[in-house]
Amino acid sequence: MLRSLVGSEMCIRDRLGSASEVLHENYDIAWQEAHKLAAQASPVAEDLHKQFVEQGTPLIEQARIQLDEGIIGSRAAIEEVLHGIDATKPYAKDAAYWIVAVTAGLPLFLVLFMIFRLVMSLAASLLLKLQYAGVFFMLGAVLTTHSLALATNSDPISRLRETQPELYSSVHVVLAVVAASLSFLHFVTLLVRENGGKTIKAQFCSMIAAVLVVVVFCHYYFMVYLERSNPTFEIKLNYSPDGHPSYVEYSIFFAALMLFTGLGLPHSFRFTARAVYTALESAFGGALVVLTVFSAVEPASFAQAHSLHHFKWACASLALVLVALLGYRFIRKVQKGPIGGSFALVHLLIVCRILWVVKDMVLNHKPVGGNLQYAAAGFLFTTVVHMFWVTFGKESKEDLSKRVVVSSKQARTQAKKGKK
């Protein structure tokens, strides 16, 4: 019996060996045939490409010539019509050009608009979160600048212009990008369908916020930035009845912008924990970035800002609220599962570390330069993470499952009543 088993095993090995050899030979033959077919098809493909180019180039050139002739003829016809009207005769040439340009570009504009709508629909949640975080970032920056102006009884922006003109220009380039981005986000998010479940009232508040953000930045551009060549110009601390720009006005502007942006949030996101800690971290990021910029002008800017007791205690209170909220969130996440609890713990530790660095600068008088940049970068990092991590206006799976269970129970009770 043992001999028969050994013989059968050797037979199986011989068969496997012969099969592998046959497979290897067939693979080599197939690879050689594929090379031959590719070598035969390559000249044919090159000939087809050459024929296509030779035949297509004259057609494209002819189409271009006909298009140019059509545009020139259309402009001449429209210009001739407009010359016959006394009111439009002085503007006939320019008006004819723009009429033809708009008409010719309308199909391309419609195609680009549809692509734009598609992209905005896919990225609607991200854009809404960017808008929300951007508003609170600017709110923290403006209120911190106002507090620094009150603490020093001077205009820190004017000092930045006088002492660091290159930094002043760079800051305003960044400010222009932020202004354009916020204006773009406020108006674009009004067009997307995926708005997180906003009501009509919330949409109306978002529309007011969109108008207000444009008004705020236009006011600053025309009333402040265009006066940069005037060496005696300064932003006043208190409200000026003669129309001169003041820090009080900008603080009120951005507070109103924050209010309408908050009222324009979806009901499922407004006043939730994720909304509050995103807002607080964005505002702290804006405040620390502003202090980092002004520390380049005056190293004592950080100490001057927190010497104002209202500013110091407001920041301390909001920091305690942020830590308490993140601690409560960590406890809730741990109860649901270890993975969510781990992420919540990492978030809590990062924020506590950043606030500890700020506390050392305030109480222990640690060096400001590198520590201030570290703290600002930390809050900017957490804000960017929230843009991709935090859900905006959508129910969690747990809440959805609870609603499904409740609705199924209600359906069962109604069915039982119906049978009775």
One Martini backbone bead per residue (centre of mass of N, CA, C, O) as a GRO file, in nm:
protein
  420
    1MET     BB    1   0.057   0.063  -0.019
    2LEU     BB    2   0.303   0.251   0.000
    3ARG     BB    3   0.393   0.220  -0.295
    4SER     BB    4   0.136   0.333  -0.426
    5LEU     BB    5   0.156   0.619  -0.300
    6VAL     BB    6   0.432   0.693  -0.414
    7GLY     BB    7   0.356   0.651  -0.713
    8SER     BB    8   0.125   0.862  -0.722
    9GLU     BB    9   0.298   1.106  -0.642
   10MET     BB   10   0.495   1.093  -0.883
   11CYS     BB   11   0.279   1.120  -1.100
   12ILE     BB   12   0.178   1.401  -1.013
   13ARG     BB   13   0.448   1.548  -1.051
   14ASP     BB   14   0.480   1.489  -1.351
   15ARG     BB   15   0.221   1.636  -1.437
   16LEU     BB   16   0.288   1.915  -1.321
   17GLY     BB   17   0.550   1.953  -1.477
   18SER     BB   18   0.427   1.932  -1.763
   19ALA     BB   19   0.219   2.162  -1.730
   20SER     BB   20   0.423   2.392  -1.678
   21GLU     BB   21   0.573   2.362  -1.944
   22VAL     BB   22   0.333   2.414  -2.130
   23LEU     BB   23   0.265   2.696  -2.017
   24HIS     BB   24   0.536   2.829  -2.082
   25GLU     BB   25   0.531   2.782  -2.388
   26ASN     BB   26   0.258   2.928  -2.444
   27TYR     BB   27   0.344   3.202  -2.332
   28ASP     BB   28   0.573   3.254  -2.534
   29ILE     BB   29   0.399   3.235  -2.789
   30ALA     BB   30   0.196   3.461  -2.716
   31TRP     BB   31   0.407   3.689  -2.686
   32GLN     BB   32   0.514   3.672  -2.981
   33GLU     BB   33   0.241   3.726  -3.123
   34ALA     BB   34   0.191   4.005  -2.996
   35HIS     BB   35   0.438   4.139  -3.121
   36LYS     BB   36   0.357   4.095  -3.415
   37LEU     BB   37   0.085   4.247  -3.407
   38ALA     BB   38   0.205   4.520  -3.315
   39ALA     BB   39   0.396   4.553  -3.561
   40GLN     BB   40   0.158   4.550  -3.770
   41ALA     BB   41  -0.024   4.787  -3.634
   42SER     BB   42   0.159   5.040  -3.622
   43PRO     BB   43   0.152   5.143  -3.921
   44VAL     BB   44  -0.155   5.172  -3.933
   45ALA     BB   45  -0.183   5.384  -3.707
   46GLU     BB   46   0.002   5.597  -3.836
   47ASP     BB   47  -0.163   5.633  -4.096
   48LEU     BB   48  -0.428   5.723  -3.962
   49HIS     BB   49  -0.311   5.971  -3.819
   50LYS     BB   50  -0.208   6.114  -4.076
   51GLN     BB   51  -0.483   6.129  -4.221
   52PHE     BB   52  -0.631   6.289  -4.004
   53VAL     BB   53  -0.447   6.537  -4.007
   54GLU     BB   54  -0.463   6.603  -4.314
   55GLN     BB   55  -0.786   6.626  -4.315
   56GLY     BB   56  -0.840   6.808  -4.051
   57THR     BB   57  -0.681   7.074  -4.088
   58PRO     BB   58  -0.843   7.210  -4.320
   59LEU     BB   59  -1.116   7.205  -4.171
   60ILE     BB   60  -1.035   7.378  -3.931
   61GLU     BB   61  -0.942   7.625  -4.094
   62GLN     BB   62  -1.214   7.670  -4.237
   63ALA     BB   63  -1.383   7.708  -3.978
   64ARG     BB   64  -1.227   7.954  -3.874
   65ILE     BB   65  -1.279   8.140  -4.113
   66GLN     BB   66  -1.590   8.130  -4.097
   67LEU     BB   67  -1.609   8.238  -3.810
   68ASP     BB   68  -1.473   8.510  -3.859
   69GLU     BB   69  -1.670   8.603  -4.079
   70GLY     BB   70  -1.925   8.585  -3.903
   71ILE     BB   71  -1.837   8.789  -3.686
   72ILE     BB   72  -1.782   9.029  -3.875
   73GLY     BB   73  -2.065   9.036  -4.002
   74SER     BB   74  -2.225   9.073  -3.737
   75ARG     BB   75  -2.092   9.335  -3.649
   76ALA     BB   76  -2.167   9.500  -3.898
   77ALA     BB   77  -2.475   9.470  -3.876
   78ILE     BB   78  -2.509   9.583  -3.586
   79GLU     BB   79  -2.364   9.852  -3.638
   80GLU     BB   80  -2.561   9.951  -3.855
   81VAL     BB   81  -2.811   9.956  -3.677
   82LEU     BB   82  -2.693  10.145  -3.450
   83HIS     BB   83  -2.636  10.390  -3.644
   84GLY     BB   84  -2.954  10.442  -3.694
   85ILE     BB   85  -2.933  10.529  -3.391
   86ASP     BB   86  -2.887  10.801  -3.201
   87ALA     BB   87  -2.838  10.681  -2.909
   88THR     BB   88  -2.619  10.441  -3.030
   89LYS     BB   89  -2.400  10.569  -3.221
   90PRO     BB   90  -2.146  10.619  -3.023
   91TYR     BB   91  -2.171  10.281  -2.935
   92ALA     BB   92  -2.168  10.077  -3.177
   93LYS     BB   93  -1.894   9.928  -3.174
   94ASP     BB   94  -1.890   9.821  -2.882
   95ALA     BB   95  -2.172   9.692  -2.878
   96ALA     BB   96  -2.124   9.489  -3.106
   97TYR     BB   97  -1.896   9.335  -2.973
   98TRP     BB   98  -2.051   9.242  -2.711
   99ILE     BB   99  -2.286   9.098  -2.845
  100VAL     BB  100  -2.117   8.886  -2.995
  101ALA     BB  101  -1.953   8.776  -2.755
  102VAL     BB  102  -2.195   8.682  -2.583
  103THR     BB  103  -2.329   8.500  -2.792
  104ALA     BB  104  -2.078   8.314  -2.848
  105GLY     BB  105  -2.027   8.251  -2.524
  106LEU     BB  106  -2.288   8.116  -2.412
  107PRO     BB  107  -2.244   7.808  -2.443
  108LEU     BB  108  -1.984   7.800  -2.275
  109PHE     BB  109  -2.109   7.918  -2.021
  110LEU     BB  110  -2.319   7.692  -1.974
  111VAL     BB  111  -2.119   7.462  -1.945
  112LEU     BB  112  -1.955   7.584  -1.710
  113PHE     BB  113  -2.199   7.614  -1.519
  114MET     BB  114  -2.266   7.311  -1.498
  115ILE     BB  115  -1.993   7.229  -1.386
  116PHE     BB  116  -2.004   7.414  -1.142
  117ARG     BB  117  -2.260   7.291  -1.016
  118LEU     BB  118  -2.144   7.008  -0.981
  119VAL     BB  119  -1.906   7.082  -0.798
  120MET     BB  120  -2.075   7.226  -0.578
  121SER     BB  121  -2.247   6.979  -0.502
  122LEU     BB  122  -2.004   6.798  -0.412
  123ALA     BB  123  -1.877   7.063  -0.227
  124ALA     BB  124  -2.089   7.189  -0.028
  125SER     BB  125  -2.000   7.115   0.260
  126LEU     BB  126  -1.716   7.240   0.246
  127LEU     BB  127  -1.808   7.534   0.182
  128LEU     BB  128  -1.979   7.579   0.437
  129LYS     BB  129  -1.744   7.537   0.639
  130LEU     BB  130  -1.560   7.759   0.530
  131GLN     BB  131  -1.752   7.990   0.583
  132TYR     BB  132  -1.783   7.950   0.889
  133ALA     BB  133  -1.479   7.962   0.968
  134GLY     BB  134  -1.411   8.238   0.832
  135VAL     BB  135  -1.588   8.420   1.007
  136PHE     BB  136  -1.451   8.348   1.285
  137PHE     BB  137  -1.169   8.427   1.208
  138MET     BB  138  -1.235   8.730   1.154
  139LEU     BB  139  -1.354   8.790   1.428
  140GLY     BB  140  -1.099   8.736   1.595
  141ALA     BB  141  -0.919   8.941   1.445
  142VAL     BB  142  -1.086   9.203   1.493
  143LEU     BB  143  -1.113   9.192   1.806
  144THR     BB  144  -0.807   9.193   1.858
  145THR     BB  145  -0.743   9.461   1.720
  146HIS     BB  146  -0.930   9.628   1.897
  147SER     BB  147  -0.791   9.556   2.168
  148LEU     BB  148  -0.511   9.666   2.091
  149ALA     BB  149  -0.607   9.957   2.046
  150LEU     BB  150  -0.709  10.001   2.338
  151ALA     BB  151  -0.442   9.931   2.489
  152THR     BB  152  -0.265  10.160   2.310
  153ASN     BB  153  -0.422  10.403   2.189
  154SER     BB  154  -0.409  10.292   1.881
  155ASP     BB  155  -0.310  10.216   1.545
  156PRO     BB  156  -0.184   9.917   1.429
  157ILE     BB  157  -0.206   9.952   1.118
  158SER     BB  158  -0.040  10.212   1.096
  159ARG     BB  159   0.218  10.096   1.219
  160LEU     BB  160   0.255   9.878   1.004
  161ARG     BB  161   0.285  10.079   0.765
  162GLU     BB  162   0.535  10.240   0.879
  163THR     BB  163   0.739   9.990   0.964
  164GLN     BB  164   0.593   9.753   0.755
  165PRO     BB  165   0.524   9.773   0.431
  166GLU     BB  166   0.556   9.483   0.324
  167LEU     BB  167   0.372   9.345   0.533
  168TYR     BB  168   0.125   9.516   0.471
  169SER     BB  169   0.091   9.415   0.178
  170SER     BB  170   0.073   9.111   0.240
  171VAL     BB  171  -0.173   9.122   0.427
  172HIS     BB  172  -0.366   9.249   0.204
  173VAL     BB  173  -0.351   9.015   0.011
  174VAL     BB  174  -0.473   8.809   0.202
  175LEU     BB  175  -0.731   8.972   0.258
  176ALA     BB  176  -0.832   8.966  -0.035
  177VAL     BB  177  -0.860   8.661  -0.052
  178VAL     BB  178  -1.058   8.631   0.184
  179ALA     BB  179  -1.277   8.818   0.074
  180ALA     BB  180  -1.328   8.668  -0.193
  181SER     BB  181  -1.390   8.393  -0.065
  182LEU     BB  182  -1.629   8.475   0.115
  183SER     BB  183  -1.804   8.592  -0.107
  184PHE     BB  184  -1.814   8.340  -0.279
  185LEU     BB  185  -1.930   8.145  -0.062
  186HIS     BB  186  -2.194   8.299   0.005
  187PHE     BB  187  -2.312   8.286  -0.293
  188VAL     BB  188  -2.274   7.986  -0.375
  189THR     BB  189  -2.440   7.851  -0.134
  190LEU     BB  190  -2.717   7.960  -0.260
  191LEU     BB  191  -2.712   7.751  -0.527
  192VAL     BB  192  -2.714   7.502  -0.371
  193ARG     BB  193  -2.888   7.219  -0.270
  194GLU     BB  194  -2.667   7.118  -0.066
  195ASN     BB  195  -2.745   7.282   0.252
  196GLY     BB  196  -2.819   7.086   0.509
  197GLY     BB  197  -3.131   7.180   0.559
  198LYS     BB  198  -3.241   7.454   0.497
  199THR     BB  199  -3.439   7.703   0.549
  200ILE     BB  200  -3.586   7.990   0.451
  201LYS     BB  201  -3.474   8.158   0.685
  202ALA     BB  202  -3.180   8.068   0.655
  203GLN     BB  203  -3.146   8.168   0.363
  204PHE     BB  204  -3.200   8.465   0.429
  205CYS     BB  205  -2.959   8.499   0.625
  206SER     BB  206  -2.744   8.421   0.414
  207MET     BB  207  -2.805   8.661   0.228
  208ILE     BB  208  -2.730   8.882   0.429
  209ALA     BB  209  -2.439   8.783   0.474
  210ALA     BB  210  -2.347   8.817   0.179
  211VAL     BB  211  -2.387   9.126   0.172
  212LEU     BB  212  -2.221   9.204   0.428
  213VAL     BB  213  -1.937   9.105   0.337
  214VAL     BB  214  -1.915   9.306   0.104
  215VAL     BB  215  -1.952   9.568   0.264
  216VAL     BB  216  -1.715   9.543   0.458
  217PHE     BB  217  -1.477   9.521   0.247
  218CYS     BB  218  -1.549   9.778   0.089
  219HIS     BB  219  -1.521   9.972   0.323
  220TYR     BB  220  -1.220   9.916   0.374
  221TYR     BB  221  -1.109   9.980   0.095
  222PHE     BB  222  -1.223  10.282   0.061
  223MET     BB  223  -1.164  10.393   0.371
  224VAL     BB  224  -0.857  10.268   0.410
  225TYR     BB  225  -0.667  10.158   0.181
  226LEU     BB  226  -0.679  10.425  -0.005
  227GLU     BB  227  -0.530  10.587   0.255
  228ARG     BB  228  -0.219  10.489   0.267
  229SER     BB  229  -0.079  10.767   0.157
  230ASN     BB  230  -0.178  10.884   0.429
  231PRO     BB  231   0.004  10.955   0.715
  232THR     BB  232  -0.253  11.064   0.906
  233PHE     BB  233  -0.407  10.810   0.888
  234GLU     BB  234  -0.676  10.670   1.100
  235ILE     BB  235  -0.832  10.451   1.299
  236LYS     BB  236  -1.076  10.480   1.502
  237LEU     BB  237  -1.200  10.378   1.806
  238ASN     BB  238  -1.450  10.538   1.784
  239TYR     BB  239  -1.727  10.662   1.692
  240SER     BB  240  -1.794  10.849   1.385
  241PRO     BB  241  -2.017  11.095   1.267
  242ASP     BB  242  -1.833  11.177   0.995
  243GLY     BB  243  -1.748  10.875   0.863
  244HIS     BB  244  -1.520  10.761   1.009
  245PRO     BB  245  -1.339  10.500   1.060
  246SER     BB  246  -1.392  10.223   1.298
  247TYR     BB  247  -1.364   9.966   1.526
  248VAL     BB  248  -1.657   9.951   1.609
  249GLU     BB  249  -1.777   9.898   1.331
  250TYR     BB  250  -1.623   9.631   1.268
  251SER     BB  251  -1.726   9.473   1.511
  252ILE     BB  252  -2.026   9.498   1.438
  253PHE     BB  253  -2.015   9.376   1.160
  254PHE     BB  254  -1.900   9.091   1.250
  255ALA     BB  255  -2.121   9.027   1.450
  256ALA     BB  256  -2.349   9.029   1.240
  257LEU     BB  257  -2.225   8.816   1.057
  258MET     BB  258  -2.229   8.593   1.269
  259LEU     BB  259  -2.533   8.593   1.321
  260PHE     BB  260  -2.631   8.530   1.026
  261THR     BB  261  -2.463   8.275   0.993
  262GLY     BB  262  -2.592   8.121   1.230
  263LEU     BB  263  -2.893   8.147   1.125
  264GLY     BB  264  -2.799   7.998   0.840
  265LEU     BB  265  -2.801   7.737   0.967
  266PRO     BB  266  -2.868   7.437   1.023
  267HIS     BB  267  -3.049   7.286   1.268
  268SER     BB  268  -2.845   7.027   1.296
  269PHE     BB  269  -2.587   7.242   1.360
  270ARG     BB  270  -2.698   7.439   1.543
  271PHE     BB  271  -2.560   7.438   1.863
  272THR     BB  272  -2.354   7.236   1.843
  273ALA     BB  273  -2.060   7.105   1.930
  274ARG     BB  274  -1.920   7.126   1.647
  275ALA     BB  275  -1.989   7.427   1.609
  276VAL     BB  276  -1.849   7.545   1.860
  277TYR     BB  277  -1.552   7.432   1.828
  278THR     BB  278  -1.508   7.551   1.546
  279ALA     BB  279  -1.549   7.848   1.620
  280LEU     BB  280  -1.337   7.875   1.848
  281GLU     BB  281  -1.084   7.780   1.688
  282SER     BB  282  -1.106   7.993   1.465
  283ALA     BB  283  -1.092   8.244   1.649
  284PHE     BB  284  -0.818   8.178   1.777
  285GLY     BB  285  -0.663   8.173   1.513
  286GLY     BB  286  -0.714   8.472   1.435
  287ALA     BB  287  -0.591   8.600   1.691
  288LEU     BB  288  -0.299   8.473   1.667
  289VAL     BB  289  -0.230   8.582   1.387
  290VAL     BB  290  -0.247   8.881   1.457
  291LEU     BB  291  -0.033   8.875   1.685
  292THR     BB  292   0.195   8.779   1.502
  293VAL     BB  293   0.201   9.025   1.316
  294PHE     BB  294   0.231   9.255   1.543
  295SER     BB  295   0.501   9.137   1.665
  296ALA     BB  296   0.679   9.242   1.425
  297VAL     BB  297   0.644   9.539   1.525
  298GLU     BB  298   0.559   9.460   1.838
  299PRO     BB  299   0.664   9.244   2.080
  300ALA     BB  300   0.435   9.361   2.300
  301SER     BB  301   0.148   9.288   2.186
  302PHE     BB  302   0.059   9.049   2.361
  303ALA     BB  303   0.078   9.197   2.635
  304GLN     BB  304  -0.113   9.430   2.559
  305ALA     BB  305  -0.367   9.264   2.504
  306HIS     BB  306  -0.377   9.105   2.796
  307SER     BB  307  -0.399   9.377   2.966
  308LEU     BB  308  -0.684   9.352   2.884
  309HIS     BB  309  -0.923   9.225   3.080
  310HIS     BB  310  -1.154   9.156   2.887
  311PHE     BB  311  -0.984   8.990   2.692
  312LYS     BB  312  -0.858   8.784   2.887
  313TRP     BB  313  -1.129   8.670   3.014
  314ALA     BB  314  -1.263   8.588   2.752
  315CYS     BB  315  -1.048   8.384   2.660
  316ALA     BB  316  -1.054   8.206   2.916
  317SER     BB  317  -1.353   8.128   2.900
  318LEU     BB  318  -1.347   8.001   2.613
  319ALA     BB  319  -1.132   7.789   2.683
  320LEU     BB  320  -1.299   7.639   2.897
  321VAL     BB  321  -1.531   7.568   2.713
  322LEU     BB  322  -1.366   7.403   2.510
  323VAL     BB  323  -1.257   7.189   2.708
  324ALA     BB  324  -1.529   7.093   2.821
  325LEU     BB  325  -1.648   7.007   2.549
  326LEU     BB  326  -1.424   6.801   2.473
  327GLY     BB  327  -1.459   6.626   2.725
  328TYR     BB  328  -1.754   6.549   2.675
  329ARG     BB  329  -1.702   6.426   2.396
  330PHE     BB  330  -1.513   6.202   2.490
  331ILE     BB  331  -1.715   6.051   2.668
  332ARG     BB  332  -1.921   5.993   2.444
  333LYS     BB  333  -1.728   5.841   2.248
  334VAL     BB  334  -1.641   5.610   2.440
  335GLN     BB  335  -1.931   5.489   2.473
  336LYS     BB  336  -1.948   5.411   2.157
  337GLY     BB  337  -1.618   5.387   2.112
  338PRO     BB  338  -1.273   5.360   2.066
  339ILE     BB  339  -1.223   5.524   1.806
  340GLY     BB  340  -1.374   5.786   1.870
  341GLY     BB  341  -1.225   5.828   2.143
  342SER     BB  342  -0.940   5.862   2.026
  343PHE     BB  343  -0.993   6.115   1.853
  344ALA     BB  344  -1.100   6.292   2.088
  345LEU     BB  345  -0.839   6.278   2.257
  346VAL     BB  346  -0.648   6.406   2.052
  347HIS     BB  347  -0.800   6.671   2.031
  348LEU     BB  348  -0.779   6.748   2.331
  349LEU     BB  349  -0.465   6.745   2.351
  350ILE     BB  350  -0.404   6.961   2.140
  351VAL     BB  351  -0.561   7.195   2.272
  352CYS     BB  352  -0.420   7.184   2.550
  353ARG     BB  353  -0.137   7.242   2.443
  354ILE     BB  354  -0.194   7.518   2.319
  355LEU     BB  355  -0.307   7.653   2.582
  356TRP     BB  356  -0.049   7.608   2.747
  357VAL     BB  357   0.131   7.792   2.582
  358VAL     BB  358  -0.037   8.048   2.630
  359LYS     BB  359  -0.017   8.041   2.939
  360ASP     BB  360   0.293   8.077   2.952
  361MET     BB  361   0.291   8.360   2.817
  362VAL     BB  362   0.108   8.499   3.035
  363LEU     BB  363   0.223   8.391   3.325
  364ASN     BB  364   0.547   8.306   3.254
  365HIS     BB  365   0.681   8.473   3.024
  366LYS     BB  366   0.727   8.351   2.762
  367PRO     BB  367   0.828   8.340   2.464
  368VAL     BB  368   0.655   8.454   2.177
  369GLY     BB  369   0.730   8.394   1.886
  370GLY     BB  370   0.725   8.072   1.854
  371ASN     BB  371   0.473   8.016   2.034
  372LEU     BB  372   0.269   8.181   1.868
  373GLN     BB  373   0.304   8.023   1.604
  374TYR     BB  374   0.228   7.748   1.720
  375ALA     BB  375  -0.062   7.819   1.812
  376ALA     BB  376  -0.170   7.914   1.538
  377ALA     BB  377  -0.107   7.651   1.382
  378GLY     BB  378  -0.282   7.464   1.557
  379PHE     BB  379  -0.563   7.596   1.499
  380LEU     BB  380  -0.543   7.573   1.192
  381PHE     BB  381  -0.528   7.267   1.184
  382THR     BB  382  -0.801   7.201   1.323
  383THR     BB  383  -0.973   7.356   1.117
  384VAL     BB  384  -0.897   7.190   0.866
  385VAL     BB  385  -0.994   6.919   0.976
  386HIS     BB  386  -1.295   7.003   1.008
  387MET     BB  387  -1.359   7.037   0.704
  388PHE     BB  388  -1.331   6.699   0.668
  389TRP     BB  389  -1.486   6.583   0.939
  390VAL     BB  390  -1.722   6.751   0.982
  391THR     BB  391  -2.056   6.750   0.996
  392PHE     BB  392  -2.307   6.916   0.780
  393GLY     BB  393  -2.642   6.880   0.844
  394LYS     BB  394  -2.614   6.573   0.923
  395GLU     BB  395  -2.702   6.277   1.010
  396SER     BB  396  -2.644   6.029   1.200
  397LYS     BB  397  -2.667   5.694   1.218
  398GLU     BB  398  -2.790   5.682   1.498
  399ASP     BB  399  -3.026   5.879   1.458
  400LEU     BB  400  -3.148   5.730   1.218
  401SER     BB  401  -3.201   5.459   1.363
  402LYS     BB  402  -3.390   5.573   1.578
  403ARG     BB  403  -3.609   5.675   1.382
  404VAL     BB  404  -3.670   5.403   1.257
  405VAL     BB  405  -3.760   5.261   1.516
  406VAL     BB  406  -3.987   5.455   1.590
  407SER     BB  407  -4.151   5.430   1.325
  408SER     BB  408  -4.195   5.120   1.349
  409LYS     BB  409  -4.349   5.128   1.617
  410GLN     BB  410  -4.579   5.308   1.519
  411ALA     BB  411  -4.674   5.115   1.296
  412ARG     BB  412  -4.747   4.878   1.484
  413THR     BB  413  -4.955   5.019   1.664
  414GLN     BB  414  -5.147   5.094   1.429
  415ALA     BB  415  -5.197   4.802   1.335
  416LYS     BB  416  -5.323   4.700   1.601
  417LYS     BB  417  -5.558   4.901   1.606
  418GLY     BB  418  -5.679   4.810   1.335
  419LYS     BB  419  -5.747   4.515   1.422
  420LYS     BB  420  -5.934   4.607   1.667
   0.00000   0.00000   0.00000
